XYZ file of C-alpha atoms in Angstrom:
734
model
C -10.830 -22.394 -23.111
C -10.569 -18.701 -24.432
C -9.706 -16.121 -22.311
C -11.868 -13.257 -23.294
C -12.555 -11.444 -19.938
C -11.175 -10.757 -16.763
C -10.460 -13.913 -14.324
C -12.823 -14.008 -11.307
C -12.579 -15.885 -7.879
C -10.991 -19.405 -8.946
C -9.466 -22.365 -7.619
C -5.662 -21.189 -8.014
C -6.888 -17.614 -5.593
C -6.915 -20.245 -2.657
C -3.035 -20.284 -2.893
C -2.684 -23.245 -1.108
C 0.147 -24.337 -3.416
C 0.380 -21.752 -5.847
C 2.421 -19.193 -4.908
C 4.236 -20.757 -1.945
C 7.978 -21.239 -2.122
C 8.198 -24.759 -2.720
C 11.841 -25.885 -3.789
C 12.278 -27.241 -7.506
C 11.088 -30.931 -7.895
C 13.325 -31.482 -10.437
C 15.983 -30.354 -8.507
C 17.668 -33.695 -7.081
C 17.535 -35.011 -10.536
C 20.294 -32.397 -11.422
C 22.033 -32.664 -8.669
C 22.521 -36.213 -8.482
C 23.038 -36.201 -12.182
C 19.853 -38.191 -12.865
C 18.308 -35.521 -14.994
C 19.497 -35.825 -19.187
C 20.606 -33.344 -21.151
C 20.869 -33.337 -24.758
C 24.119 -34.885 -25.236
C 23.627 -37.422 -22.126
C 21.161 -39.504 -24.284
C 21.767 -42.894 -25.137
C 20.873 -44.732 -28.408
C 18.059 -46.713 -27.629
C 18.445 -49.351 -30.312
C 22.367 -49.689 -30.959
C 25.780 -48.010 -30.982
C 25.593 -44.130 -31.948
C 28.453 -42.425 -34.038
C 29.886 -39.089 -33.401
C 29.450 -36.268 -35.875
C 31.593 -33.280 -35.789
C 30.630 -29.882 -37.678
C 32.847 -28.056 -39.737
C 32.040 -24.446 -40.189
C 32.477 -22.201 -43.492
C 36.071 -20.340 -43.465
C 34.678 -17.126 -45.149
C 32.074 -14.681 -44.641
C 30.157 -14.104 -47.555
C 30.632 -15.629 -50.909
C 30.149 -19.713 -52.582
C 31.508 -23.022 -51.648
C 33.071 -24.068 -54.928
C 34.499 -27.581 -54.044
C 34.920 -29.834 -51.139
C 37.793 -32.398 -51.054
C 36.483 -34.819 -48.539
C 38.642 -37.608 -49.938
C 41.209 -37.436 -46.744
C 38.777 -37.518 -44.437
C 36.888 -40.099 -45.819
C 40.065 -42.448 -45.176
C 40.529 -41.134 -41.843
C 40.573 -44.007 -38.856
C 37.046 -44.390 -37.572
C 35.281 -41.907 -40.206
C 32.402 -43.322 -41.528
C 30.678 -40.790 -43.818
C 31.313 -37.223 -44.293
C 28.202 -35.364 -45.393
C 28.524 -31.994 -47.299
C 26.503 -28.859 -47.613
C 26.481 -29.483 -51.334
C 25.556 -33.569 -50.898
C 22.317 -31.973 -49.502
C 22.204 -29.648 -52.098
C 19.674 -26.575 -51.611
C 17.228 -26.832 -48.699
C 14.161 -24.948 -47.943
C 14.709 -22.439 -44.850
C 12.317 -22.783 -42.239
C 10.285 -19.797 -41.421
C 11.999 -18.516 -37.834
C 15.486 -18.253 -39.202
C 16.666 -16.106 -41.078
C 20.095 -18.108 -42.520
C 19.786 -21.448 -44.017
C 21.056 -23.917 -41.531
C 22.792 -26.413 -43.698
C 22.633 -27.235 -47.524
C 23.660 -25.540 -50.666
C 26.628 -23.274 -52.028
C 26.107 -19.852 -50.599
C 27.837 -18.688 -47.649
C 25.428 -16.039 -45.393
C 27.940 -16.017 -42.187
C 31.254 -17.135 -40.802
C 31.290 -20.432 -39.419
C 27.640 -20.886 -41.134
C 28.068 -25.133 -40.992
C 29.108 -26.691 -44.260
C 29.754 -29.920 -43.066
C 29.454 -33.078 -40.825
C 32.367 -35.279 -40.250
C 30.682 -38.915 -39.247
C 32.773 -41.648 -36.815
C 33.244 -44.020 -34.609
C 34.430 -41.546 -32.094
C 34.024 -37.821 -30.887
C 37.694 -37.458 -31.485
C 38.131 -39.263 -34.533
C 35.319 -37.198 -36.108
C 37.454 -34.030 -34.849
C 40.523 -35.414 -36.162
C 38.775 -36.078 -39.304
C 37.309 -32.657 -39.724
C 40.115 -30.807 -39.842
C 41.885 -32.519 -43.225
C 38.757 -31.369 -45.250
C 39.298 -29.331 -48.027
C 36.891 -26.496 -49.444
C 37.385 -24.152 -52.105
C 35.692 -21.178 -51.469
C 34.635 -17.862 -53.983
C 34.722 -15.066 -51.083
C 33.075 -11.515 -51.841
C 33.667 -8.724 -49.795
C 30.542 -8.351 -46.957
C 29.201 -5.683 -44.191
C 30.638 -6.292 -40.789
C 30.487 -2.405 -39.195
C 27.302 -1.036 -38.096
C 29.288 2.019 -37.602
C 29.871 2.176 -41.058
C 26.432 0.396 -42.233
C 24.717 3.220 -40.155
C 24.070 5.426 -42.990
C 22.847 2.828 -45.592
C 20.337 1.426 -42.583
C 16.474 1.619 -43.646
C 12.987 1.636 -42.122
C 12.280 -2.303 -42.206
C 8.895 -3.877 -43.164
C 7.996 -4.318 -39.547
C 9.828 -5.178 -36.550
C 8.657 -8.632 -34.868
C 5.117 -7.866 -35.595
C 4.760 -3.857 -34.777
C 5.410 -1.072 -36.372
C 9.255 0.269 -36.658
C 8.215 3.808 -36.537
C 5.472 5.960 -34.248
C 4.878 9.170 -34.271
C 2.389 11.544 -31.628
C 2.132 15.002 -31.236
C 4.279 17.378 -32.985
C 7.766 15.828 -31.419
C 10.343 18.187 -33.333
C 8.186 21.392 -32.406
C 8.317 20.619 -29.052
C 11.745 19.714 -28.817
C 12.421 22.516 -30.203
C 11.025 25.126 -27.545
C 11.135 22.820 -24.416
C 12.561 25.010 -21.777
C 15.570 21.695 -20.668
C 16.717 19.603 -22.924
C 18.896 16.525 -23.781
C 20.119 14.792 -26.821
C 23.052 12.230 -26.692
C 23.899 8.976 -28.361
C 24.797 5.309 -27.023
C 25.831 2.013 -27.995
C 25.151 -1.056 -26.983
C 27.660 -4.511 -28.516
C 27.061 -7.139 -30.041
C 26.695 -9.840 -27.132
C 26.221 -13.862 -26.918
C 24.057 -15.617 -25.288
C 26.534 -17.723 -23.437
C 24.436 -20.499 -21.799
C 25.801 -23.452 -19.916
C 24.648 -26.218 -21.947
C 26.083 -26.121 -25.802
C 23.584 -26.846 -28.553
C 23.376 -30.703 -28.793
C 21.647 -33.726 -30.347
C 20.877 -36.906 -31.073
C 19.186 -38.234 -34.045
C 17.675 -41.602 -35.174
C 15.809 -43.012 -37.918
C 13.788 -45.647 -37.710
C 12.888 -46.021 -41.172
C 11.185 -42.620 -42.707
C 10.174 -41.855 -39.213
C 12.992 -39.700 -37.468
C 12.935 -39.223 -33.273
C 15.547 -36.083 -32.392
C 16.756 -35.767 -28.153
C 17.923 -31.654 -28.632
C 18.293 -28.591 -26.475
C 15.083 -26.643 -27.791
C 12.951 -24.150 -25.921
C 10.276 -24.347 -28.432
C 9.237 -27.429 -29.521
C 6.482 -27.362 -31.908
C 8.338 -24.046 -33.815
C 11.837 -26.472 -33.931
C 9.534 -29.625 -35.291
C 8.016 -27.454 -38.009
C 11.178 -25.937 -39.184
C 13.301 -29.275 -39.160
C 10.618 -30.762 -41.281
C 10.314 -27.814 -43.877
C 14.661 -28.705 -43.462
C 14.548 -32.584 -44.189
C 11.847 -32.178 -46.710
C 9.266 -34.427 -44.969
C 6.133 -34.296 -42.983
C 6.040 -32.863 -39.527
C 4.555 -35.007 -38.240
C 7.043 -38.023 -38.670
C 8.962 -36.129 -36.263
C 9.324 -36.646 -32.737
C 11.319 -34.335 -30.791
C 12.144 -34.115 -27.163
C 13.842 -31.913 -24.167
C 12.873 -32.873 -21.034
C 15.867 -30.588 -19.700
C 18.118 -27.685 -20.932
C 21.171 -26.400 -19.599
C 20.426 -22.563 -20.397
C 19.039 -20.992 -23.546
C 18.405 -17.088 -23.010
C 16.668 -17.253 -26.037
C 19.371 -18.878 -27.958
C 17.202 -21.958 -28.640
C 14.185 -20.789 -29.347
C 14.777 -21.851 -33.191
C 16.263 -24.546 -34.803
C 19.956 -24.836 -34.474
C 22.763 -26.271 -37.054
C 23.254 -29.317 -34.474
C 19.727 -30.854 -34.908
C 20.090 -30.679 -38.921
C 23.409 -31.731 -38.707
C 22.662 -34.991 -36.438
C 19.556 -35.155 -38.727
C 21.183 -35.791 -41.972
C 23.914 -37.447 -40.727
C 22.319 -40.648 -38.876
C 20.018 -40.737 -42.203
C 23.664 -41.339 -44.275
C 25.231 -43.616 -42.057
C 21.534 -45.654 -40.863
C 22.638 -44.768 -37.505
C 21.995 -42.599 -34.603
C 24.080 -39.539 -34.508
C 25.298 -37.015 -31.889
C 26.161 -33.512 -32.740
C 27.116 -30.799 -30.058
C 28.477 -27.716 -31.594
C 31.969 -26.954 -30.070
C 31.660 -23.768 -27.965
C 33.706 -21.613 -30.917
C 31.136 -22.312 -33.369
C 28.487 -21.711 -30.884
C 29.076 -17.658 -31.308
C 29.068 -17.230 -35.143
C 27.292 -20.217 -35.952
C 24.290 -19.700 -33.547
C 22.522 -16.383 -32.976
C 23.465 -13.063 -31.108
C 21.741 -10.235 -29.583
C 23.122 -7.328 -32.415
C 24.637 -4.262 -31.648
C 22.890 -1.193 -31.688
C 23.049 2.639 -32.235
C 20.385 4.889 -30.080
C 20.117 8.562 -30.242
C 17.788 9.633 -27.523
C 16.537 12.988 -27.280
C 14.087 14.475 -24.228
C 12.763 17.882 -23.589
C 10.872 18.867 -20.489
C 9.941 22.202 -19.148
C 12.002 23.223 -15.641
C 9.752 21.626 -13.380
C 10.786 18.060 -15.105
C 7.566 17.052 -16.926
C 8.353 15.892 -20.135
C 6.459 17.362 -23.370
C 8.619 15.731 -25.776
C 10.425 12.170 -26.115
C 11.939 10.989 -29.009
C 14.354 7.257 -29.318
C 15.784 6.377 -32.587
C 17.919 3.185 -33.068
C 20.285 1.298 -35.484
C 20.808 -2.190 -35.579
C 22.167 -4.651 -38.483
C 21.295 -8.224 -39.652
C 21.679 -10.148 -42.518
C 19.338 -9.962 -45.245
C 15.775 -10.819 -44.724
C 16.398 -9.669 -40.811
C 14.958 -8.174 -38.226
C 15.610 -4.845 -35.933
C 16.704 -4.930 -32.908
C 13.692 -3.305 -31.329
C 15.561 -1.237 -28.755
C 12.656 1.953 -28.699
C 10.004 -0.467 -27.564
C 10.122 0.515 -23.752
C 10.466 4.001 -24.896
C 6.870 3.707 -26.485
C 5.235 3.185 -23.201
C 7.072 3.824 -20.163
C 7.127 7.472 -19.626
C 3.963 10.170 -20.388
C 5.075 13.338 -22.765
C 2.505 14.885 -25.540
C 5.128 14.610 -28.178
C 6.929 11.488 -28.825
C 8.658 9.746 -31.965
C 10.268 6.489 -31.974
C 11.927 5.162 -35.158
C 14.223 1.895 -35.916
C 16.662 1.557 -38.817
C 18.211 -1.873 -39.980
C 21.753 -2.222 -42.134
C 22.851 -5.092 -43.839
C 25.504 -7.163 -42.401
C 26.913 -10.242 -42.935
C 27.241 -11.641 -39.346
C 26.112 -14.487 -37.885
C 22.495 -13.808 -37.304
C 20.973 -11.651 -35.099
C 18.036 -12.326 -33.078
C 16.351 -12.885 -29.668
C 18.205 -12.702 -26.633
C 16.826 -12.362 -23.232
C 14.498 -9.588 -23.123
C 15.162 -9.066 -26.684
C 14.175 -4.910 -27.039
C 13.614 -3.572 -23.873
C 17.080 -5.105 -22.480
C 19.385 -2.756 -25.072
C 16.966 -0.031 -25.446
C 17.096 0.434 -21.448
C 20.263 0.555 -21.384
C 20.530 3.970 -23.025
C 16.791 5.009 -22.071
C 17.724 4.827 -18.514
C 20.674 6.864 -18.666
C 18.890 9.133 -20.334
C 16.906 9.445 -17.724
C 19.537 10.202 -15.072
C 21.256 12.496 -17.304
C 17.734 14.489 -17.888
C 17.348 14.586 -13.978
C 20.651 16.304 -13.421
C 20.296 18.767 -16.020
C 16.964 19.388 -14.083
C 18.780 19.204 -11.068
C 16.113 16.296 -9.913
C 16.477 13.343 -8.371
C 16.571 10.682 -10.646
C 13.801 8.787 -8.532
C 11.752 11.957 -8.425
C 12.260 12.346 -12.149
C 10.755 8.896 -12.894
C 7.664 8.891 -10.690
C 6.822 12.390 -11.988
C 6.392 11.316 -15.447
C 4.672 8.137 -14.598
C 1.832 7.417 -16.704
C -1.611 4.864 -16.022
C -2.169 4.431 -19.570
C -0.368 4.278 -23.015
C 0.956 7.143 -23.852
C 0.820 6.596 -27.610
C -3.062 6.019 -27.189
C -4.422 7.245 -23.871
C -7.525 5.532 -24.370
C -5.638 2.437 -24.112
C -5.405 1.733 -19.702
C -2.373 -0.694 -18.372
C -4.026 -3.566 -16.899
C -1.819 -2.570 -13.444
C 1.159 -0.413 -13.242
C 2.922 0.123 -10.102
C 6.386 1.062 -11.213
C 5.821 4.242 -8.710
C 5.536 1.653 -5.559
C 8.805 -0.026 -7.253
C 11.199 3.340 -7.114
C 9.666 4.358 -3.381
C 9.751 0.822 -1.744
C 13.145 0.090 -3.697
C 14.736 3.820 -2.694
C 13.674 3.295 0.909
C 14.939 -0.486 1.036
C 18.565 0.681 -0.627
C 18.852 3.566 1.394
C 18.530 5.961 -1.644
C 18.773 8.832 0.928
C 22.767 8.421 1.589
C 23.398 8.261 -2.242
C 24.824 11.736 -2.051
C 26.662 13.937 -4.837
C 29.227 12.003 -7.749
C 32.322 11.500 -6.227
C 31.618 12.489 -2.497
C 31.604 8.771 -0.991
C 35.045 7.332 -0.412
C 36.044 4.435 1.433
C 39.921 4.387 1.193
C 40.914 4.500 -2.675
C 36.996 3.308 -3.687
C 34.821 6.019 -5.105
C 31.081 4.543 -3.880
C 28.295 5.513 -6.303
C 24.630 4.630 -6.536
C 22.519 4.252 -9.394
C 18.997 3.127 -10.273
C 16.730 2.310 -13.412
C 13.694 1.366 -13.795
C 12.735 -1.928 -14.879
C 9.804 -2.079 -18.139
C 9.109 -5.642 -20.260
C 5.222 -6.860 -21.894
C 3.540 -9.214 -20.985
C 3.290 -11.374 -24.093
C 0.822 -14.303 -24.574
C 0.938 -17.245 -26.919
C -1.723 -20.241 -26.940
C -0.874 -23.346 -24.907
C -1.975 -26.892 -24.046
C -1.804 -29.316 -21.897
C -3.677 -32.809 -20.886
C -4.009 -33.905 -17.298
C -4.829 -37.776 -16.167
C -5.899 -38.839 -12.676
C -5.459 -42.399 -11.972
C -7.107 -44.608 -9.430
C -4.087 -44.516 -6.805
C -4.384 -40.498 -6.744
C -1.691 -39.638 -9.321
C -2.184 -37.279 -11.068
C 0.249 -37.056 -14.445
C 0.744 -33.422 -16.256
C 1.753 -33.797 -20.246
C 2.825 -31.101 -22.420
C 5.282 -30.039 -24.737
C 6.231 -26.888 -22.597
C 10.215 -26.809 -21.425
C 11.909 -25.939 -18.385
C 15.383 -24.068 -19.447
C 16.610 -23.966 -15.665
C 13.171 -21.734 -14.512
C 11.063 -24.230 -12.693
C 8.326 -25.065 -15.738
C 8.161 -28.458 -13.533
C 7.291 -27.127 -10.133
C 5.305 -24.062 -11.045
C 3.002 -26.643 -13.574
C 2.755 -29.660 -10.700
C 1.961 -26.179 -8.550
C -0.937 -25.614 -10.330
C -2.586 -28.845 -10.864
C -2.288 -29.495 -7.307
C -4.090 -26.502 -6.552
C -6.749 -27.322 -9.125
C -7.302 -30.731 -7.954
C -6.924 -30.474 -4.273
C -3.876 -32.713 -4.417
C -0.822 -32.174 -2.649
C 1.884 -31.591 -5.008
C 3.649 -34.766 -4.388
C 0.865 -36.283 -5.839
C 1.284 -34.691 -9.662
C 3.768 -36.200 -11.758
C 5.125 -33.760 -14.890
C 5.977 -34.730 -17.918
C 7.572 -32.068 -20.207
C 9.671 -31.384 -23.672
C 8.039 -34.351 -26.105
C 6.679 -33.298 -29.004
C 3.827 -36.234 -28.443
C 2.311 -33.791 -25.997
C -0.084 -31.381 -26.428
C 1.573 -28.118 -27.594
C 2.451 -25.594 -25.095
C 3.462 -21.834 -25.279
C 7.018 -23.009 -25.256
C 9.897 -20.797 -23.116
C 11.059 -17.640 -24.205
C 10.320 -13.726 -24.054
C 8.764 -14.379 -20.089
C 5.679 -15.730 -21.344
C 6.493 -19.419 -20.597
C 5.474 -19.208 -16.780
C 2.017 -17.856 -17.344
C 0.817 -18.910 -20.450
C 1.870 -22.610 -19.591
C 0.341 -22.647 -16.363
C -2.772 -21.055 -18.005
C -2.814 -24.215 -20.453
C -2.760 -26.453 -17.529
C -5.241 -25.023 -15.835
C -7.644 -25.357 -18.729
C -6.973 -28.896 -19.075
C -7.670 -29.354 -14.980
C -11.056 -27.661 -16.160
C -11.917 -30.161 -18.294
C -10.623 -32.891 -16.081
C -12.769 -31.402 -12.826
C -15.706 -31.830 -14.957
C -15.287 -35.276 -16.404
C -15.047 -36.012 -12.710
C -17.688 -34.006 -11.571
C -19.801 -35.203 -14.038
C -19.012 -39.065 -13.210
C -20.722 -38.002 -9.670
C -23.269 -36.464 -11.133
C -21.925 -33.338 -9.152
C -22.402 -29.619 -10.270
C -18.668 -29.107 -11.615
C -19.407 -25.390 -10.622
C -20.135 -26.035 -7.508
C -17.839 -29.353 -6.705
C -14.774 -28.437 -4.458
C -11.815 -30.120 -4.763
C -9.611 -30.647 -1.826
C -7.940 -32.445 0.435
C -7.703 -35.464 -1.968
C -11.359 -35.574 -2.218
C -14.317 -33.836 -4.540
C -17.002 -32.492 -2.230
C -20.552 -31.314 -2.572
C -22.532 -30.577 0.223
C -22.699 -33.214 2.806
C -21.265 -35.667 0.272
C -17.146 -36.467 -0.186
C -15.545 -38.764 -2.499
C -11.858 -39.544 -2.642
C -10.387 -38.429 -5.745
C -8.840 -42.077 -6.272
C -12.834 -43.506 -5.823
C -14.320 -41.103 -8.511
C -12.174 -41.367 -11.570
C -12.341 -45.530 -11.254
C -10.084 -47.789 -12.520
C -9.663 -46.802 -15.897
C -9.113 -43.185 -14.404
C -10.100 -40.067 -16.355
C -7.879 -37.697 -18.693
C -9.001 -33.781 -19.202
C -6.774 -31.981 -22.434
C -7.437 -28.151 -23.286
C -5.683 -25.151 -24.067
C -5.822 -21.286 -23.347
C -6.668 -18.848 -26.061
C -6.381 -15.232 -25.789
C -9.107 -13.285 -26.852
C -8.639 -8.739 -27.458
C -8.179 -7.987 -23.508
C -4.587 -7.124 -24.132
C -5.454 -5.071 -27.373
C -7.887 -3.107 -25.101
C -5.580 -2.845 -22.742
C -2.063 -2.813 -22.320
C -0.201 -5.378 -20.320
C 3.467 -4.942 -19.135
C 5.647 -5.334 -15.811
C 7.641 -2.779 -14.096
C 10.277 -2.976 -11.322
C 13.626 -0.639 -10.064
C 16.578 -1.613 -10.316
C 19.206 -0.113 -7.294
C 23.012 -0.911 -7.592
C 26.012 0.436 -5.335
C 29.397 0.465 -7.084
C 32.826 0.839 -6.003
C 35.584 2.123 -8.562
C 38.996 2.045 -7.633
C 40.040 5.955 -8.525
C 43.428 5.076 -9.640
C 42.397 2.102 -11.770
C 39.226 2.507 -12.657
C 38.181 -1.214 -11.683
C 34.433 -1.322 -11.070
C 33.106 -3.713 -8.680
C 29.800 -4.284 -7.755
C 28.388 -4.228 -3.953
C 24.879 -4.792 -3.611
C 21.754 -4.762 -5.661
C 17.946 -4.487 -5.242
C 15.562 -5.768 -7.748
C 11.550 -4.207 -6.684
C 9.512 -6.311 -9.097
C 6.071 -5.666 -9.929
C 4.629 -8.290 -12.188
C 1.058 -9.965 -11.381
C 0.609 -12.803 -8.862
C 4.255 -14.415 -8.342
C 3.896 -18.377 -8.665
C 6.514 -19.556 -6.832
C 8.499 -17.205 -4.561
C 11.647 -19.250 -4.938
C 11.850 -19.925 -8.191
C 11.114 -16.138 -9.566
C 13.798 -14.796 -7.420
C 16.116 -17.540 -8.919
C 14.946 -16.033 -12.071
C 15.648 -12.741 -11.395
C 19.257 -13.067 -9.604
C 20.300 -15.112 -12.809
C 19.135 -11.940 -14.722
C 20.546 -9.324 -12.337
C 23.909 -11.193 -12.359
C 23.715 -11.532 -16.760
C 23.007 -7.461 -16.236
C 26.038 -7.313 -14.731
C 27.980 -8.927 -17.147
C 26.165 -6.465 -20.276
C 27.459 -3.708 -18.242
C 30.771 -4.392 -17.349
C 32.069 -7.030 -19.651
C 30.449 -8.740 -22.501
C 31.058 -8.068 -25.757
C 31.945 -10.280 -29.310
C 34.237 -8.254 -30.770
C 34.019 -8.087 -34.347
C 37.022 -8.952 -36.816
C 35.935 -6.048 -39.337
C 38.262 -7.515 -42.111
C 36.962 -11.183 -42.263
C 33.733 -10.983 -40.597
C 33.386 -13.073 -37.602
C 33.604 -12.927 -33.569
C 37.019 -13.181 -32.777
C 36.165 -14.198 -28.469
C 34.081 -16.761 -29.361
C 34.815 -18.982 -26.177
C 34.322 -18.425 -22.841
C 37.865 -17.013 -22.072
C 37.657 -14.287 -24.390
C 34.042 -13.393 -24.007
C 33.735 -12.483 -20.225
C 30.796 -13.562 -18.139
C 30.373 -13.075 -14.169
C 31.823 -15.649 -12.056
C 30.362 -15.604 -8.270
C 33.381 -13.496 -7.128
C 31.970 -10.473 -9.245
C 28.640 -10.835 -7.951
C 27.540 -9.949 -3.796
C 24.825 -9.686 -1.925
C 21.151 -9.509 -4.724
C 17.835 -8.828 -3.171
C 14.709 -9.354 -4.527
C 11.264 -7.796 -3.774
C 8.259 -8.853 -5.355
C 4.908 -6.518 -4.849
C 1.622 -8.248 -4.005
C -0.055 -8.072 -7.249
C -2.968 -10.435 -9.164
C -3.581 -9.419 -12.751
C -6.933 -10.509 -13.874
C -6.483 -9.327 -17.124
C -3.634 -11.381 -17.270
C -4.644 -15.016 -17.931
C -6.918 -17.062 -15.360
C -3.561 -17.337 -13.189
C -3.650 -13.466 -12.868
C 0.101 -13.812 -13.208
C 2.595 -12.414 -15.531
C 6.618 -13.016 -16.459
C 9.411 -11.793 -14.313
C 12.447 -13.510 -15.958
C 13.306 -10.898 -18.720
C 12.315 -8.258 -16.069
C 15.232 -9.079 -13.591
C 17.290 -8.183 -16.585
C 16.098 -4.973 -17.846
C 17.302 -1.743 -16.389
C 20.496 -3.443 -14.621
C 23.129 -2.238 -16.882
C 21.564 1.193 -17.064
C 21.953 0.890 -13.084
C 25.202 0.138 -12.990
C 26.475 2.987 -15.597
C 24.251 5.219 -13.424
C 26.028 4.206 -10.010
C 29.257 4.612 -11.764
C 28.293 8.369 -12.757
C 27.436 8.861 -8.987
C 30.541 7.084 -8.183
C 32.994 9.055 -10.283
C 31.493 12.271 -12.377
C 32.548 10.422 -15.101
C 29.155 9.980 -17.653
C 29.375 6.566 -19.830
C 27.216 6.142 -22.586
C 29.002 2.946 -24.677
C 28.733 -0.558 -23.035
C 30.151 -2.317 -22.170
C 31.412 0.246 -19.220
C 35.180 -1.038 -18.781
C 37.957 0.861 -17.522
C 39.447 2.156 -20.188
C 37.050 4.256 -21.388
C 37.169 6.266 -17.495
C 40.418 6.154 -16.814
C 41.373 9.188 -18.378
C 38.086 10.967 -16.769
C 38.499 9.899 -13.443
C 39.050 12.671 -10.150
C 42.490 13.762 -9.823
C 43.788 12.440 -6.790
C 45.619 14.983 -4.346
């Protein structure tokens, strides 16, 4: 099915199942321990062994020699497989650094060996016996120091690194009111609950891998490249994932090490990355330095807006696209955005929940508040005044839907924004109280997605697609889609995900998973409806699928009878036309936060949070709310605590565990409220949905920064917003 024109009325619009607050159908499996995660799979053919990964002790250079003799003699050890043993390997297309193989070291904790033993403890102990000789080279580990050498990248994830409209420099110089400030965001870690883990088993020259992957087909292709085998010889399964946040979008070392180790010993092998390796061996959100300039007239209309961003990555990497939202979020005739990329020898920088917009809005939405302050305007009113219904860089291109102002208005009313007060004016004992706001923005991305649906004679509808569920509710919304399309109750739908033998889906990432994967299921269900109608001699366009029956006029046939003893199958996918090129598809929202700051210590506590989201049709308000409150929680961490501390002498992240890398816990998160605006976007898909899981993060950290300013009068521009950065600026206590 090719989606080439706006969706008209279709079976999803009945919303008898879709859009309803149905609890997750996989929830019982998870709370009862029946859902198997990657490391919990058991070898189906015999006893498996354990592999323990060894990471490089240098950040840049080469391996001269690996002495594994002592490790090989250790109790229980079956094999030591080193990167020198497997030799140079072709890198997959989705990684910047090689995952395993050869002598070159590109970053600290790059995998250099895997020790395989009968037990995990034996493998871990033997790994400490490896003696590795390196030729270390000087590296670059500081974005601040490397900033002058940063260059214009070839592209930024398929987008132009620089854009320009009108005369930004001239308009900024002549503006009545101007802002020119620098902001920074640190390196951040995904810190998902489930570590990267895989179980590999070979049967001859065919590999089966149980792993934790957001994107089944991407992994399968890159693993085939690294192993030097045909993609069709790999079966990859990942039915349950304990969080990813982008850290499991691309093939990781655990899968590669498990495959090489299993082939070396002729037995299945399990490999999990220990938590300390996850920060340095895998990917992270790269740090940014951002300069934002805004010029406006005294009445608050923006005439010039410029956003420049610097980030770093390994050679051949991509920039953190922190300027992307500035190209679309606010009006202004004269505009400029630019990205520059420095070469750093830290672990690979890559996608982390809402790449680009999340760190970009951390800066832009503080700048908007600062500009409102200079103008003497309310921050909500200033944002509303500079709304636009067309792409500011290409006014001929309208937004399909844009209700940012509606989100701001409803949020302000619900949150009690009128009680905000001036900075430092609200107190409760020793606590300074403040409110902050920020706009939320994330583009609606579209990837092809396919599925297969099969209806049997017992009336059970089975859905198969390699789509993954990273805790987002994919099982449930896919079941709702299929149930709605065939007129069945949801308990008559069985959903099977995360298996490479199924049709290729969009996968989970970029908040495109829900809309795209359900659209693929929609397309497959259309094929099945057509097959059922044809078998009954019905016109499929007129047939009604409802209450377990298919009806046309006065004739009604139970679905189970309609398909016959062999059952019927429909398989198809969705492909996208040019609607996303002729019309801008985005999601919008508004975040409101209230904080309390201790006037003596500067300790900040979140008191309450509100998110108002305009993101097309909400397929399930329960699972969508779960996504948004989780994202809001991540925004709290991004604002107040999260920072990968870089050892700039040796080139590694020092706080590479959950003791040193601090994420929010329950005690840090108060009441969170989520409101979804009533929307259905016919330009987005036949589902008329968009994404919401990353929108819930975008802007949260800036809303907290703005709330801290309102509480204390201290303006913080460099994350995380720790108390040491404000303590010396707090109001004096009488």
